[in-house]
Amino acid sequence: MVNFGHTAAETFPLFDRLHLCLIKPSKYDDDGYVIRYWKGVLPSNTLACLYGLSEDVKNRGVLGNNLKWRIDAIDETVQRVDVEGIARLNRRKGTKTIVCLVGVQTNQFPRAADLALEFRRQGLDVLIGGFHVSGVISTLPEMPADLRALQEAGVTLVAGEIENRWEMILKDALNNSLMPLYNFLQESPDISRAPMPRIPKNLLNRYAVKHFATLDCGRGCPFQCTFCTVINVQGRQMRYRCVDSIAERIRENYRQHNVSYYFFTDDNFCRNKNWEPILDMLIRLREEESIPVSFMIQVDTQSHRIPGFIEKAARAGCSQVFIGMESINEENLKAAGKKQNRVTDFKNLVNAYHEAAISTHLAYIIGFPFDSEESVQRDIQNLQQLGADQVSFFMLTPLPGSMDYLQFLSKATLMDADLNNFDTFHETFRHQRMKPRVWTRCYEKAWKDFYSVENMKRILKNAKPQKYWDLFLNFIWYKNAIQVEEGHPMLHGFVRLKGRRERRRIYSLESRWVYFKRRVRDIWRTLIGWSKLALEMEEVWLQTRHRSSLEERVVLELEQYQKRIREWRKLRLPELRTLYRQAALALEKSSHRHFSSPLRIPSYFQLWLQKWNVFSDSLTFTRFPMRWYWRSVLRQLKQGHFHRIRLFKTAFTGFREFVLFARFLRALLKRVDYSVPNLE
């Protein structure tokens, strides 16, 4: 237990109830509406940390054994913040409500500031902490106007980490003596025995993956990347949690909440001095205690050179590594202070993890000084050749707390005044080699090219069989964010929710009718986007799914016929069906013994039955013939040639589409591939 130097529980005669409201704010979209979803994708580790710290103070009773606690954890990306409802609780006699806006990043600061002022108007105590406040205070000699305005409104700012200090802040709040600023940046706390992050129960079912949680095993980073805020906020001196504490939290999460998958949020897990004891502990949990823990980690580009690291990570349950590659342009890497990154070794890096059946997820930044429209396009093509399973693209952004931010200020570089755009997905300064919007166009094209059908097919065909569905589902997540939500996958979830009154203060409140029309357009656009995405991913599945031995033999036969046809993909549906039938008949003649069955059913009849069975595989490898047919039907409709549309053929093609999609949906929901029953 952490010793804070208290010998007895303190009492606060003004209050007998404490309502602690921990809020992780979202951000505004480009129309000024709060981004919120029915199902989120990434739980907040900061929210879990503050929840764990608060539970620890409560359980130790150091603020009074008779003090009644209520701790609410709200992630605004998946929950609505009810300002009026929270304020009503504060009106109860003897109740003290403290609103804490936690983990506020720069792009979330405008939303956090608006919430803070709303709560202050209701008379509540409000604190704001996170990377933005810490980054600004760590790099600027004076408090900027926006932070000073919040302080003047009575909002308390918290800079740095609050382990070993949270109890003190809460005591000040109960004494009505909160200070305008708590600055802990000069002394990073020891986290070896600090309370562990805890999962707020009310958030368990609000994310797409219910058994997913975050946990930081260590903090800080030894490198000096110019775009990074970690080194100035959490420091270059790395600190670590106790391995036994990590193990106990994982056991508790599994037993209480069935949580088995983690994102270890360490900025660089392989530089945690306890990486080997942690992996050994995870191996014991898996092999001796039958806890099926698995995880993803962030590592640097030299991690594959650490003896035994990859092998132990794979055995411990590592399924994916997030690698800060940033660029494959040597000049850019030097400018960004990424001296440890060696372009010539990137291919070996990716291959080393793939050999251990660990997926590779690269971080790639567009907008470094030596980037141009032509060089970025060339680099993205080369990036695909590395064989990485996923890439997340970002736009270079001078975030407060980074060395880039300091350099931009010293050179008086003009930056975007709207902090809402500092999300690494918007242009925030004038690039020297790319005109406005050209930079954004390069960024958008990078997403489109890497997550094209052809590249996804290539990745899935080369993936280990056990990794197929993990990658496939990740592609759906990313494509939904890119194509449907038109945003970044790490921000956007599934099924967008909007509130008419949840709009940024600088925008006017829309009338109900105007807002209704906006939502109808939004929903229609989303439905169209989902339809296109579903058909696109169905095509990827058809061309990459696991093949049975029967199908593989038929493919060999089809290849013989394919050689006689120049334009294979332009075959019409009847021609393709005839080709399949010829291949099946040829296969039956050449290997009749492989098709015998106890029921003595002719092999061609078996194939015919499989063709009409909705939940069995058939010899269909692409939607192209159906897609070509629907286009011809649409063309006839536009020209008014209704008499040329053959109803039976249209009905049959529609049925085939239904069969294919039903098979695809069934496989997707089961998250396992399946094939034609082996008839050998």
XYZ file of C-alpha atoms in Angstrom:
680
model
C 0.000 0.000 0.000
C 1.256 3.466 -0.843
C 2.101 5.498 2.246
C 1.023 9.117 1.949
C 2.143 10.054 5.404
C -1.338 10.087 6.988
C -1.727 8.501 10.383
C -5.459 8.886 10.806
C -8.518 9.426 8.682
C -9.431 13.070 8.298
C -12.966 14.389 8.592
C -14.653 17.129 6.591
C -17.603 18.539 8.547
C -19.095 20.310 5.506
C -19.638 17.106 3.503
C -20.648 13.537 4.188
C -20.924 12.504 0.532
C -18.334 12.755 -2.243
C -19.407 12.450 -5.866
C -16.311 12.082 -8.034
C -17.101 12.396 -11.732
C -14.221 11.326 -14.003
C -14.801 12.353 -17.634
C -12.633 11.551 -20.644
C -13.863 14.190 -23.145
C -14.271 13.540 -26.849
C -13.648 16.129 -29.572
C -15.750 18.045 -32.084
C -16.120 17.005 -35.701
C -15.685 19.489 -38.548
C -19.349 20.546 -38.212
C -18.954 21.267 -34.508
C -20.769 18.207 -33.137
C -19.339 16.002 -30.389
C -17.983 12.724 -31.757
C -19.818 9.929 -29.958
C -20.586 6.317 -30.928
C -22.820 3.437 -29.924
C -19.730 1.195 -29.784
C -16.229 2.539 -29.260
C -12.928 0.936 -30.177
C -10.196 2.092 -27.770
C -10.799 2.328 -24.001
C -8.994 5.160 -22.220
C -6.096 4.029 -20.032
C -5.986 7.435 -18.313
C -9.611 7.010 -17.265
C -8.803 3.541 -15.904
C -5.774 4.927 -14.026
C -7.799 7.713 -12.368
C -10.563 5.250 -11.518
C -8.032 2.929 -9.875
C -6.396 5.767 -7.939
C -9.799 7.004 -6.728
C -10.907 3.534 -5.636
C -7.646 3.202 -3.701
C -8.203 6.462 -1.789
C -11.786 5.410 -1.071
C -10.868 1.919 0.154
C -8.150 3.194 2.499
C -10.609 5.543 4.172
C -8.015 8.294 4.492
C -10.592 11.012 3.748
C -12.901 9.844 6.506
C -14.373 6.467 7.335
C -17.890 7.895 7.292
C -17.532 9.628 3.934
C -19.894 8.073 1.377
C -18.393 7.818 -2.100
C -19.814 7.706 -5.589
C -17.289 7.409 -8.441
C -18.604 7.761 -12.001
C -16.358 7.126 -15.010
C -17.570 8.576 -18.311
C -15.948 8.130 -21.714
C -17.639 10.743 -23.889
C -16.779 8.870 -27.087
C -19.385 6.272 -26.014
C -21.474 8.127 -23.401
C -23.394 11.374 -23.207
C -22.238 13.831 -20.544
C -25.363 14.915 -18.644
C -24.264 18.243 -17.172
C -27.673 18.983 -15.631
C -27.948 15.516 -14.094
C -24.489 15.722 -12.526
C -25.248 19.197 -11.205
C -28.494 17.986 -9.580
C -26.546 15.454 -7.510
C -24.430 18.283 -6.165
C -27.524 20.033 -4.788
C -28.130 17.284 -2.270
C -27.335 18.413 1.255
C -23.857 17.453 2.388
C -22.715 16.398 -1.108
C -19.500 17.534 -2.734
C -19.251 16.949 -6.494
C -15.859 17.165 -8.177
C -15.678 16.990 -11.979
C -12.336 15.803 -13.353
C -11.698 16.117 -17.090
C -8.929 13.530 -17.486
C -6.406 12.664 -20.171
C -7.274 15.748 -22.237
C -5.268 15.823 -25.457
C -4.778 18.991 -27.508
C -7.569 18.190 -30.001
C -9.934 17.468 -27.081
C -9.109 20.672 -25.219
C -11.805 22.859 -26.913
C -14.468 20.340 -25.881
C -12.974 19.990 -22.389
C -12.934 23.784 -21.976
C -16.596 24.060 -22.998
C -17.584 21.320 -20.545
C -15.524 22.897 -17.780
C -17.273 26.258 -18.187
C -20.704 24.576 -18.241
C -19.954 22.787 -14.987
C -18.567 25.964 -13.428
C -21.800 27.778 -14.288
C -23.542 25.054 -12.279
C -21.267 25.802 -9.322
C -19.200 22.606 -9.444
C -15.482 22.218 -8.790
C -13.686 21.331 -12.031
C -10.182 20.014 -12.697
C -8.515 19.539 -16.104
C -5.447 17.371 -16.632
C -3.803 15.511 -19.460
C -1.188 15.869 -22.152
C -2.350 19.277 -23.417
C -2.169 21.105 -20.101
C 1.059 19.308 -19.203
C 2.580 19.901 -22.632
C 1.785 23.618 -22.678
C 3.102 24.220 -19.172
C 6.249 22.170 -19.827
C 7.201 24.167 -22.937
C 5.877 27.716 -22.533
C 7.390 30.299 -20.166
C 3.983 31.903 -19.499
C 0.453 30.620 -19.148
C -1.411 31.081 -22.489
C -4.622 33.074 -22.642
C -6.992 30.096 -22.984
C -5.638 28.339 -19.883
C -5.563 31.621 -17.952
C -9.219 32.234 -18.851
C -10.157 28.848 -17.405
C -8.305 29.612 -14.201
C -10.134 32.947 -13.938
C -13.407 31.023 -14.252
C -12.373 28.879 -11.272
C -11.107 25.796 -13.132
C -8.118 24.009 -11.584
C -5.328 22.862 -13.913
C -3.284 19.737 -13.158
C 0.057 19.205 -14.927
C 1.976 15.949 -14.669
C 1.143 12.594 -13.108
C -0.870 12.394 -9.898
C 0.222 9.090 -8.357
C 1.023 9.815 -4.673
C -0.735 13.200 -5.035
C -4.381 12.424 -5.778
C -5.335 12.122 -2.129
C -3.937 15.608 -1.449
C -5.933 17.166 -4.298
C -9.174 15.526 -3.155
C -8.555 16.722 0.397
C -8.129 20.289 -0.881
C -11.403 19.971 -2.788
C -13.278 18.773 0.300
C -11.819 21.737 2.200
C -12.941 24.125 -0.588
C -9.294 25.115 -1.041
C -8.369 23.914 -4.524
C -5.432 25.790 -6.036
C -5.552 27.243 -9.585
C -2.632 25.015 -10.632
C -1.039 21.788 -9.453
C 2.264 21.358 -11.276
C 3.986 17.995 -10.774
C 6.108 18.037 -13.942
C 9.414 18.509 -12.157
C 9.181 15.234 -10.248
C 7.796 12.128 -11.930
C 6.267 9.773 -9.348
C 7.406 6.259 -8.538
C 4.751 3.974 -10.028
C 6.259 0.644 -8.960
C 3.701 0.193 -6.171
C 1.093 2.703 -7.305
C -2.540 1.564 -7.572
C -3.199 -0.215 -10.848
C -5.684 0.916 -13.531
C -9.169 -0.492 -12.902
C -11.906 -1.140 -15.439
C -15.036 0.947 -14.765
C -17.919 -1.544 -14.752
C -20.291 0.799 -16.558
C -17.974 0.905 -19.602
C -17.430 -2.827 -20.162
C -20.159 -3.248 -22.779
C -19.692 0.069 -24.564
C -16.826 -1.056 -26.796
C -16.862 -3.294 -29.841
C -14.593 -5.825 -28.104
C -15.897 -6.532 -24.605
C -12.906 -8.500 -23.329
C -10.449 -5.693 -24.192
C -8.636 -3.453 -21.696
C -5.590 -1.197 -21.467
C -2.737 -1.216 -18.972
C 0.518 0.714 -18.689
C 3.446 -1.400 -17.500
C 5.837 1.551 -17.634
C 6.086 5.219 -18.574
C 8.629 7.459 -20.281
C 10.807 7.016 -23.357
C 14.608 7.264 -23.775
C 14.538 8.569 -27.355
C 14.305 12.178 -28.592
C 11.772 12.209 -31.448
C 10.966 15.839 -32.217
C 7.232 15.285 -32.773
C 6.650 13.363 -29.526
C 5.200 14.855 -26.323
C 6.018 11.905 -24.050
C 9.605 12.939 -23.293
C 8.566 16.378 -21.979
C 5.428 15.237 -20.158
C 6.362 11.810 -18.753
C 10.115 12.227 -19.059
C 13.009 10.351 -20.642
C 13.679 8.486 -17.402
C 11.662 5.299 -17.691
C 9.678 4.053 -14.691
C 8.031 0.679 -14.196
C 5.177 -1.025 -12.411
C 5.762 -4.037 -10.200
C 5.430 -7.275 -12.172
C 3.462 -8.930 -9.363
C 0.959 -6.047 -9.378
C 0.473 -6.420 -13.130
C -0.105 -10.157 -12.736
C -2.653 -9.670 -9.964
C -4.593 -7.074 -11.983
C -4.717 -9.409 -15.012
C -5.995 -12.253 -12.817
C -8.642 -10.004 -11.270
C -9.803 -8.642 -14.613
C -10.164 -12.140 -16.022
C -12.031 -13.541 -13.029
C -14.345 -10.561 -12.548
C -14.861 -9.271 -16.085
C -13.578 -12.037 -18.398
C -11.021 -9.587 -19.828
C -8.300 -11.477 -21.689
C -6.923 -9.053 -24.293
C -4.773 -6.014 -23.489
C -3.139 -3.079 -25.128
C -0.041 -2.394 -23.035
C 0.194 1.352 -23.579
C 3.896 1.774 -22.788
C 5.352 4.121 -25.374
C 8.120 1.555 -25.935
C 7.524 -1.793 -24.238
C 10.805 -3.378 -25.320
C 12.735 -0.647 -23.431
C 10.961 -1.527 -20.191
C 13.743 -3.076 -18.098
C 11.189 -5.609 -16.821
C 10.071 -6.771 -20.249
C 11.418 -10.281 -19.682
C 9.920 -10.791 -16.183
C 6.599 -9.460 -17.519
C 6.630 -11.870 -20.462
C 7.667 -14.754 -18.197
C 4.758 -13.890 -15.911
C 2.328 -13.877 -18.841
C 3.667 -17.237 -19.995
C 2.978 -18.678 -16.538
C -0.549 -17.251 -16.553
C -1.219 -18.895 -19.899
C 0.477 -22.235 -19.334
C 0.075 -22.837 -15.599
C -3.114 -20.959 -14.669
C -4.956 -21.390 -18.006
C -5.693 -17.658 -18.302
C -5.853 -17.074 -22.091
C -4.247 -13.646 -21.969
C -3.088 -12.034 -25.225
C -1.950 -8.508 -25.976
C -0.526 -5.917 -28.339
C 2.439 -3.648 -27.579
C 4.294 -0.629 -28.934
C 7.944 -1.214 -29.804
C 10.757 0.529 -31.665
C 12.412 -0.510 -34.914
C 15.348 -2.133 -33.100
C 13.201 -4.449 -30.983
C 13.850 -7.465 -33.205
C 17.547 -7.239 -32.340
C 16.935 -7.826 -28.617
C 17.888 -11.484 -27.962
C 14.854 -13.596 -27.130
C 12.371 -10.708 -27.160
C 10.224 -11.790 -30.102
C 10.244 -15.468 -29.139
C 9.102 -14.767 -25.588
C 6.541 -12.193 -26.705
C 4.943 -14.752 -29.029
C 4.840 -17.424 -26.331
C 3.395 -14.907 -23.845
C 0.463 -14.182 -26.181
C 1.570 -11.159 -28.194
C -0.687 -10.938 -31.240
C 0.377 -7.577 -32.680
C 3.152 -5.005 -32.408
C 2.690 -1.309 -33.141
C 5.976 -0.007 -34.548
C 6.892 3.673 -34.793
C 8.453 3.493 -38.233
C 7.312 7.083 -39.026
C 8.961 7.298 -42.484
C 11.069 5.351 -44.969
C 12.816 8.527 -46.114
C 16.271 8.717 -44.502
C 16.324 12.534 -44.576
C 12.978 12.718 -42.790
C 14.118 10.308 -40.084
C 17.198 12.406 -39.393
C 15.115 15.588 -39.230
C 12.717 13.935 -36.766
C 15.495 12.722 -34.459
C 14.754 9.062 -35.280
C 18.402 8.069 -35.495
C 17.594 4.569 -34.285
C 15.455 3.865 -37.385
C 17.313 2.182 -40.242
C 15.388 1.973 -43.484
C 17.539 -0.857 -44.828
C 16.538 -3.028 -41.860
C 12.769 -2.453 -41.983
C 12.077 -5.548 -44.088
C 14.010 -7.740 -41.655
C 12.071 -6.154 -38.792
C 8.689 -7.061 -40.283
C 9.812 -10.560 -41.275
C 11.166 -11.300 -37.807
C 7.746 -10.711 -36.219
C 5.901 -12.568 -38.966
C 8.045 -15.652 -38.424
C 6.752 -15.684 -34.847
C 3.117 -15.260 -36.062
C 2.921 -11.715 -34.652
C 1.136 -9.140 -36.815
C 2.926 -5.885 -37.582
C 1.183 -2.514 -37.399
C 3.266 0.435 -38.550
C 2.864 4.110 -37.637
C 3.612 6.370 -40.597
C 3.709 10.177 -40.531
C 3.128 12.299 -43.639
C 4.338 15.877 -43.667
C 7.990 15.724 -42.677
C 10.199 18.477 -44.171
C 11.449 16.375 -47.092
C 8.024 15.008 -48.096
C 6.438 16.034 -51.395
C 3.390 14.769 -53.258
C 5.558 12.629 -55.533
C 7.816 11.292 -52.762
C 4.863 10.355 -50.535
C 3.203 8.368 -53.330
C 6.481 6.602 -54.011
C 7.038 5.889 -50.327
C 3.546 4.415 -49.873
C 4.198 2.006 -52.748
C 7.500 0.988 -51.160
C 5.789 0.693 -47.785
C 3.446 -1.958 -49.168
C 6.441 -4.002 -50.258
C 7.624 -4.323 -46.650
C 4.789 -6.784 -46.022
C 3.310 -5.095 -42.930
C -0.191 -6.225 -41.978
C -1.487 -2.765 -41.076
C -0.409 0.856 -41.237
C -1.852 3.847 -39.402
C -1.192 7.144 -41.149
C -0.848 10.501 -39.397
C -0.166 14.085 -40.441
C 2.794 15.773 -38.792
C 1.383 18.025 -36.049
C 3.345 20.355 -33.714
C 1.678 19.265 -30.484
C 2.298 21.355 -27.347
C 4.961 19.560 -25.358
C 6.946 18.443 -28.404
C 10.236 19.842 -29.666
C 8.516 20.618 -32.983
C 6.128 22.906 -31.131
C 9.006 24.789 -29.515
C 10.801 25.098 -32.843
C 7.683 26.417 -34.576
C 7.251 29.018 -31.840
C 10.892 30.105 -31.997
C 10.663 30.559 -35.767
C 7.261 32.253 -35.524
C 5.798 29.639 -37.890
C 2.123 30.284 -38.506
C 0.021 27.494 -36.969
C -3.692 26.777 -36.991
C -5.390 28.710 -34.182
C -8.063 26.031 -33.717
C -6.756 23.374 -31.328
C -9.607 21.066 -32.349
C -7.630 20.414 -35.545
C -4.508 19.267 -33.679
C -5.541 15.616 -33.985
C -2.816 14.551 -36.484
C -5.543 14.246 -39.152
C -5.676 17.917 -40.241
C -3.220 20.376 -41.759
C -2.115 22.661 -38.929
C 0.706 24.582 -40.639
C 1.879 25.501 -44.136
C 4.083 22.741 -45.528
C 7.128 23.908 -47.474
C 6.808 21.388 -50.315
C 3.074 20.733 -50.464
C 0.397 23.339 -51.099
C -2.744 23.494 -48.940
C -5.046 20.522 -49.579
C -2.285 18.720 -51.516
C -0.923 17.497 -48.196
C -4.399 16.308 -47.182
C -4.878 14.670 -50.566
C -1.636 12.712 -50.102
C -2.764 11.651 -46.641
C -6.176 10.463 -47.857
C -4.666 8.649 -50.835
C -2.253 6.815 -48.537
C -5.210 5.315 -46.650
C -7.012 4.470 -49.875
C -4.012 2.785 -51.492
C -2.870 0.733 -48.527
C -6.382 -0.477 -47.685
C -7.358 -1.164 -51.278
C -8.965 -4.504 -52.108
C -5.841 -5.670 -53.901
C -3.499 -4.878 -50.999
C -5.836 -6.377 -48.396
C -6.008 -9.544 -50.509
C -2.224 -9.686 -50.687
C -1.891 -9.273 -46.920
C -4.500 -11.923 -46.088
C -3.099 -14.442 -48.569
C 0.352 -14.097 -47.007
C -0.880 -14.135 -43.404
C -0.582 -17.094 -41.066
C -3.887 -19.052 -40.982
C -4.409 -18.283 -37.282
C -4.074 -14.550 -37.971
C -6.600 -14.427 -40.838
C -9.713 -13.369 -38.951
C -7.921 -10.977 -36.615
C -6.580 -9.103 -39.634
C -9.897 -9.317 -41.473
C -11.834 -7.796 -38.564
C -9.220 -5.080 -38.174
C -9.651 -4.257 -41.853
C -13.408 -3.874 -41.314
C -12.727 -1.538 -38.378
C -10.278 0.555 -40.390
C -12.345 0.626 -43.584
C -15.446 1.665 -41.614
C -13.558 4.630 -40.159
C -11.891 5.594 -43.448
C -14.765 5.098 -45.916
C -17.935 5.394 -43.856
C -17.048 7.764 -41.015
C -14.369 9.585 -43.051
C -12.065 9.829 -40.065
C -9.202 8.096 -38.300
C -9.697 4.516 -37.038
C -8.250 5.320 -33.607
C -10.980 7.903 -33.054
C -14.096 6.613 -34.798
C -16.233 3.683 -33.684
C -19.454 2.098 -34.932
C -22.881 3.801 -35.337
C -22.460 7.547 -34.887
C -24.649 9.242 -32.281
C -25.364 12.964 -32.272
C -27.198 15.367 -30.017
C -28.624 18.578 -31.470
C -27.510 20.584 -28.459
C -24.090 18.911 -28.229
C -22.501 21.444 -30.512
C -19.476 23.669 -30.148
C -20.204 27.096 -28.712
C -18.767 28.925 -31.736
C -21.454 27.315 -33.958
C -25.109 28.288 -33.982
C -27.693 25.871 -32.648
C -29.577 24.376 -35.599
C -33.370 24.288 -35.653
C -35.035 20.912 -35.229
C -35.981 20.778 -38.912
C -32.504 21.667 -40.162
C -30.964 19.199 -37.727
C -33.443 16.486 -38.782
C -32.462 16.893 -42.439
C -28.782 16.740 -41.476
C -29.299 13.482 -39.577
C -31.296 11.923 -42.423
C -28.433 12.703 -44.805
C -25.928 11.332 -42.309
C -27.836 8.081 -41.821
C -28.419 7.612 -45.553
C -24.744 8.198 -46.293
C -23.807 5.720 -43.560
C -26.141 3.028 -44.906
C -24.753 3.443 -48.415
C -21.226 3.327 -47.000
C -21.930 0.139 -45.045
C -23.430 -1.510 -48.131
C -20.369 -0.736 -50.223
C -18.064 -1.834 -47.427
C -19.926 -5.125 -46.953
C -19.682 -6.025 -50.651
C -16.046 -4.970 -50.793
C -15.101 -7.123 -47.798
C -17.166 -10.005 -49.186
C -15.053 -9.853 -52.330
C -11.863 -9.869 -50.241
C -13.138 -12.913 -48.328
C -14.114 -14.802 -51.466
C -10.644 -14.404 -52.902
C -8.654 -15.075 -49.730
C -10.622 -17.571 -47.630
C -9.243 -20.971 -46.801
C -9.754 -23.485 -49.615
C -10.650 -27.124 -49.153
C -8.628 -29.760 -50.987
C -11.551 -30.164 -53.401
C -11.554 -26.469 -54.250
C -7.791 -26.396 -54.655
C -7.986 -29.175 -57.242
C -10.748 -27.343 -59.086
C -8.632 -24.180 -59.092
C -5.868 -26.098 -60.848
C -8.351 -27.210 -63.481
C -9.671 -23.683 -63.902
C -6.158 -22.406 -64.442
C -5.840 -24.677 -67.459
C -8.909 -23.083 -69.027
C -7.804 -19.642 -67.927
C -4.727 -19.845 -70.119
C -6.969 -19.985 -73.201
C -8.775 -16.783 -72.323
C -7.059 -13.422 -72.523
C -9.413 -11.380 -70.413
C -10.428 -13.677 -67.586
C -12.074 -10.961 -65.488
C -14.386 -9.942 -68.365
C -16.150 -13.304 -68.465
C -19.912 -13.043 -68.272
C -21.878 -14.976 -65.692
C -23.045 -17.790 -68.058
C -19.514 -18.223 -69.392
C -18.044 -18.407 -65.922
C -20.700 -20.915 -64.835
C -19.950 -23.051 -67.885
C -16.257 -22.877 -67.074
C -16.885 -24.089 -63.523
C -19.026 -26.957 -64.842
C -16.359 -27.999 -67.336
C -13.718 -27.902 -64.634
C -15.843 -30.001 -62.297
C -16.547 -32.605 -65.015
C -12.884 -32.752 -65.956
C -12.004 -33.155 -62.310
C -14.532 -35.983 -61.934
C -13.025 -37.898 -64.858
C -9.430 -37.422 -63.716
C -9.907 -38.268 -60.035
C -13.144 -40.201 -59.688
C -11.925 -42.101 -56.636
C -11.687 -38.866 -54.598
C -15.426 -38.245 -54.900
C -16.785 -41.559 -53.652
C -19.061 -41.414 -50.635
C -20.885 -43.918 -48.414
C -24.180 -42.878 -50.039
C -22.796 -43.433 -53.549
C -24.015 -39.991 -54.607
C -22.478 -38.922 -57.930
C -19.784 -36.321 -57.395
C -21.284 -33.840 -59.858
C -24.628 -34.129 -58.038
C -22.786 -33.445 -54.746
C -21.300 -30.315 -56.283
C -24.758 -29.338 -57.536
C -26.226 -29.756 -54.043
C -23.437 -27.672 -52.536
C -24.103 -24.984 -55.124
C -27.691 -24.550 -53.923
C -26.991 -24.971 -50.213
C -26.854 -21.484 -48.680
C -24.501 -22.548 -45.898
C -21.974 -24.536 -47.885
C -19.078 -23.473 -50.044
C -19.211 -23.510 -53.815
C -16.739 -22.864 -56.565
C -17.246 -19.108 -56.438
C -14.104 -17.034 -56.053
C -15.293 -13.538 -56.960
C -18.371 -11.332 -57.241
C -17.162 -9.859 -60.516
C -19.649 -11.673 -62.841
C -22.576 -10.641 -60.613
C -21.270 -7.111 -60.373
C -20.937 -6.951 -64.153
C -24.514 -8.233 -64.557
C -26.016 -5.654 -62.158
C -24.241 -2.894 -64.023
C -25.757 -4.097 -67.285
C -29.212 -4.176 -65.674
C -28.757 -0.639 -64.371
C -27.677 0.490 -67.821
C -30.809 -1.003 -69.386
C -32.985 0.688 -66.757
C -31.408 4.081 -67.402
C -31.993 3.663 -71.141
C -35.605 2.569 -70.601
C -35.036 -0.882 -72.158
C -37.092 -2.762 -69.574
C -38.010 -5.482 -72.072
C -34.348 -6.504 -72.374
C -34.059 -7.442 -68.713
C -34.496 -11.196 -68.270
C -36.483 -11.720 -65.095
C -35.429 -15.317 -64.428
C -31.757 -14.506 -64.853
C -32.129 -11.466 -62.611
C -33.859 -13.552 -59.933
C -31.204 -16.253 -60.174
C -28.372 -13.708 -59.884
C -30.101 -12.138 -56.892
C -30.356 -15.539 -55.259
C -26.663 -16.173 -55.885
C -25.848 -12.840 -54.267
C -27.922 -13.821 -51.255
C -26.176 -17.188 -51.003
C -22.735 -15.640 -51.186
C -23.478 -12.944 -48.628
C -25.133 -15.422 -46.248
C -22.023 -17.580 -46.358
C -19.803 -14.562 -45.837
C -21.879 -13.289 -42.915
C -21.959 -16.707 -41.278
C -18.184 -17.052 -41.536
C -17.692 -13.523 -40.221
C -19.953 -14.036 -37.215
C -18.266 -17.308 -36.348
C -14.846 -15.660 -36.800
C -13.521 -18.930 -38.148
C -13.118 -20.072 -41.701
C -14.850 -23.136 -42.955
C -14.659 -25.182 -46.114
C -16.422 -27.848 -48.142
C -16.612 -31.110 -46.208
C -13.747 -33.315 -47.268
C -15.140 -35.893 -49.701
C -11.988 -37.979 -49.940
